Coordinates of C-alpha atoms in Angstrom, one line a residue:
Chain A
X1 CA 144.8 77.5 309.7
X2 CA 142.6 80.2 308.3
X3 CA 144.4 82.9 306.5
X4 CA 142.9 86.5 305.4
X5 CA 143.6 89.1 302.6
X6 CA 143.1 92.6 302.0
X7 CA 144.5 92.8 298.5
X8 CA 144.1 96.8 298.6
X9 CA 146.7 98.7 300.8
X10 CA 145.6 102.3 300.1
X11 CA 142.3 103.0 298.6
X12 CA 140.7 106.5 298.1
X13 CA 137.3 108.0 297.7
X14 CA 135.3 111.3 297.1
X15 CA 133.3 112.9 300.1
X16 CA 129.7 111.2 299.5
X17 CA 130.9 108.4 296.9
X18 CA 130.7 105.0 297.7
X19 CA 134.0 102.8 298.0
X20 CA 134.3 99.1 298.2
X21 CA 137.2 97.7 300.3
X22 CA 138.2 93.7 299.5
X23 CA 138.7 90.8 301.8
X24 CA 139.1 87.3 300.9
X25 CA 139.8 84.6 303.3
X26 CA 140.8 80.8 303.1
X27 CA 139.1 78.0 305.6
X28 CA 138.1 74.5 305.6
X29 CA 135.3 75.1 308.2
X30 CA 131.5 75.8 307.3
X31 CA 130.5 77.8 310.2
X32 CA 132.5 80.7 311.0
X33 CA 132.5 84.4 311.8
X34 CA 133.5 87.6 309.9
X35 CA 134.3 91.3 311.1
X36 CA 135.3 94.3 309.8
X37 CA 137.2 96.8 312.1
X38 CA 137.8 100.1 311.9
X39 CA 141.1 102.1 313.4
X40 CA 141.1 105.6 313.0
X41 CA 144.2 107.7 313.8
X42 CA 142.9 107.5 317.6
X43 CA 144.1 103.9 316.7
X44 CA 141.3 102.6 318.8
X45 CA 139.7 99.2 316.9
X46 CA 136.1 100.3 316.1
X47 CA 134.0 97.2 314.8
X48 CA 131.5 98.2 312.1
X49 CA 129.8 95.1 310.8
X50 CA 129.9 91.3 311.5
X51 CA 128.4 88.3 309.5
X52 CA 127.5 84.9 310.5
X53 CA 128.9 82.4 308.0
X54 CA 124.9 80.3 308.3
X55 CA 123.0 83.6 307.3
X56 CA 123.3 83.6 303.6
X57 CA 121.7 87.5 304.2
X58 CA 124.5 90.2 303.9
X59 CA 124.6 92.6 307.5
X60 CA 123.7 96.2 307.2
X61 CA 124.5 99.0 309.3
X62 CA 123.5 102.5 308.0
X63 CA 125.6 103.3 305.6
X64 CA 128.1 100.3 305.5
X65 CA 127.0 96.9 304.2
X66 CA 129.2 93.8 303.3
X67 CA 128.9 91.8 300.2
X68 CA 129.1 88.0 301.7
X69 CA 130.1 85.4 298.9
X70 CA 130.6 82.5 301.0
X71 CA 131.4 80.4 298.1
X72 CA 134.0 82.5 296.6
X73 CA 135.1 83.2 300.3
X74 CA 135.0 86.6 299.7
X75 CA 134.0 89.3 302.4
X76 CA 133.9 92.8 300.5
X77 CA 132.9 96.3 302.5
X78 CA 130.6 98.8 300.9
X79 CA 130.9 102.2 302.8
X80 CA 127.9 104.5 300.7
X81 CA 127.8 108.5 301.0
X82 CA 131.4 108.6 302.4
X83 CA 131.9 110.8 305.4
X84 CA 135.5 112.6 306.3
X85 CA 135.2 110.8 309.7
X86 CA 135.7 107.1 307.4
X87 CA 139.2 107.7 306.9
X88 CA 140.9 105.1 308.8
X89 CA 142.3 101.7 308.3
X90 CA 140.2 98.8 308.2
X91 CA 140.6 95.5 309.2
X92 CA 138.9 92.4 308.0
X93 CA 138.8 89.4 310.5
X94 CA 138.1 86.0 310.8
X95 CA 136.7 84.0 314.1
X96 CA 136.2 80.1 314.0
X97 CA 132.9 79.0 315.7
X98 CA 134.5 77.3 318.1
X99 CA 136.9 79.7 319.9
X100 CA 137.8 83.7 320.1
X101 CA 140.7 83.9 318.6
X102 CA 140.6 86.4 315.6
X103 CA 142.7 86.6 312.3
X104 CA 143.3 89.6 310.4
X105 CA 144.1 91.0 307.4
X106 CA 146.9 93.3 306.5
X107 CA 145.0 96.2 306.3
X108 CA 143.7 98.7 304.0
X109 CA 144.0 102.5 304.7
X110 CA 141.2 104.1 303.4
X111 CA 141.7 108.1 302.7
X112 CA 138.6 110.4 302.0
X113 CA 138.5 113.3 299.9
X114 CA 136.8 116.6 300.2
Chain B
X1 CA 128.1 98.5 327.4
X2 CA 131.2 95.8 327.0
X3 CA 133.9 98.5 328.0
X4 CA 137.5 97.7 328.0
X5 CA 139.9 99.8 329.7
X6 CA 143.5 99.8 329.1
X7 CA 146.6 101.6 331.1
X8 CA 148.4 103.4 330.5
X9 CA 148.0 104.9 327.1
X10 CA 151.3 106.1 327.0
X11 CA 154.5 105.1 328.4
X12 CA 158.1 105.8 328.2
X13 CA 160.8 104.3 329.3
X14 CA 164.4 103.6 329.9
X15 CA 166.2 100.5 328.4
X16 CA 166.3 97.9 330.8
X17 CA 162.8 98.6 332.8
X18 CA 160.0 96.2 333.2
X19 CA 157.0 98.0 332.0
X20 CA 153.5 96.7 333.1
X21 CA 150.2 97.2 331.1
X22 CA 146.5 96.7 332.3
X23 CA 143.3 95.6 330.5
X24 CA 140.3 95.6 332.1
X25 CA 136.9 94.9 331.5
X26 CA 134.6 97.2 332.9
X27 CA 130.9 96.0 332.7
X28 CA 131.3 92.2 332.1
X29 CA 133.4 89.3 333.0
X30 CA 135.9 88.1 330.4
X31 CA 136.7 84.6 330.5
X32 CA 139.6 85.3 327.8
X33 CA 141.7 88.6 327.1
X34 CA 144.2 88.7 324.4
X35 CA 147.0 90.6 323.7
X36 CA 148.5 92.3 320.4
X37 CA 151.2 94.1 318.8
X38 CA 151.5 96.5 316.2
X39 CA 153.6 98.0 314.1
X40 CA 152.8 101.5 312.2
X41 CA 150.6 100.7 309.3
X42 CA 150.8 97.1 309.8
X43 CA 148.0 94.5 311.0
X44 CA 147.4 93.7 314.6
X45 CA 149.6 90.6 315.8
X46 CA 148.5 88.7 318.4
X47 CA 150.9 87.4 320.9
X48 CA 149.0 85.4 323.3
X49 CA 145.8 84.1 324.6
X50 CA 145.0 84.9 328.4
X51 CA 142.1 82.6 330.3
X52 CA 141.2 83.6 334.0
X53 CA 143.3 81.1 336.2
X54 CA 145.7 79.4 334.0
X55 CA 148.3 79.9 332.1
X56 CA 148.8 82.2 328.8
X57 CA 148.5 80.6 325.5
X58 CA 151.5 82.0 323.0
X59 CA 152.1 82.5 320.0
X60 CA 154.7 81.1 317.7
X61 CA 157.8 83.7 317.9
X62 CA 156.7 85.0 321.0
X63 CA 159.4 85.2 324.2
X64 CA 157.1 83.7 327.1
X65 CA 159.6 85.1 329.7
X66 CA 159.8 88.6 327.8
X67 CA 156.3 89.5 327.9
X68 CA 154.6 87.8 331.1
X69 CA 151.1 87.6 331.3
X70 CA 148.7 87.3 334.2
X71 CA 145.1 87.0 334.1
X72 CA 144.3 86.6 337.9
X73 CA 140.2 87.7 337.8
X74 CA 137.5 87.6 335.3
X75 CA 138.0 91.3 334.8
X76 CA 142.1 91.6 334.9
X77 CA 144.9 90.8 332.3
X78 CA 148.4 91.6 332.5
X79 CA 151.3 92.2 330.2
X80 CA 155.0 92.8 331.8
X81 CA 157.4 93.2 329.1
X82 CA 160.5 92.8 331.4
X83 CA 164.0 94.0 330.7
X84 CA 162.6 96.3 327.4
X85 CA 164.5 97.2 325.2
X86 CA 163.9 99.8 321.9
X87 CA 163.5 96.6 320.0
X88 CA 160.3 96.6 322.2
X89 CA 159.3 99.5 321.3
X90 CA 155.7 99.2 319.8
X91 CA 152.0 100.0 319.9
X92 CA 150.1 97.1 322.5
X93 CA 146.3 96.4 322.5
X94 CA 144.4 94.5 324.3
X95 CA 140.9 92.9 323.9
X96 CA 138.3 90.8 325.9
X97 CA 135.6 88.5 325.1
X98 CA 132.1 87.9 327.2
X99 CA 131.8 85.0 328.7
X100 CA 130.0 82.2 327.3
X101 CA 129.4 84.5 323.8
X102 CA 131.1 82.8 321.3
X103 CA 129.3 84.6 318.7
X104 CA 130.3 87.7 320.2
X105 CA 133.2 90.2 318.7
X106 CA 136.2 91.2 320.6
X107 CA 136.0 94.4 322.7
X108 CA 139.6 96.3 322.1
X109 CA 140.9 98.7 324.8
X110 CA 142.3 102.0 323.3
X111 CA 146.0 100.4 323.3
X112 CA 149.4 101.5 325.1
X113 CA 152.4 103.4 323.1
X114 CA 155.3 102.1 324.6
X115 CA 158.3 103.9 323.6
X116 CA 162.2 102.4 325.3
X117 CA 164.7 104.4 324.8

């Protein structure tokens, strides 16, 4: 069974600075999908970014980018120019190629200081 | 697009009551819907996978008779917490996947905060 590990329970970043959230996973599959979801205090789950394992190029969405290291099974999220609205709980998630079930990490609470 | 509506957003009821939570995909057909439970500051725990027209698949440790799931159409799945007790108080979230889009992310509802007195 696949597992997802987020080793940072909490992180802090100064407004306008850059922060990186870590995520590692364990799988024996070669093709799969990885996601980062954001959950603000409203508790709505918001998709931040996704990565297909067969793509070597790291995904980027505006201020959000990932560092996908397939061999190391690592999928970190970098948030540039952090904003107060980025404060939330961030979940890393894994999905197998052949199904829709998501496996979530424990989450990282990100605090943004003004 | 890809909007998932979950209702109600908040429920407060007495112990012993049965509570029904609805999850609707508003602008797409969802052959599969998922039900999660989340405790404060914790991750989402998958409870069951709901497939249209068939029985739900429950995760290990989830009581089927306590958490009844029905997926009667391609746009609606319901979770009924039967004879709810205070320990069932939690945040419940549904999500849905588009039909035939295996590479697409799940789309989440806004969640239901259930409080059993």
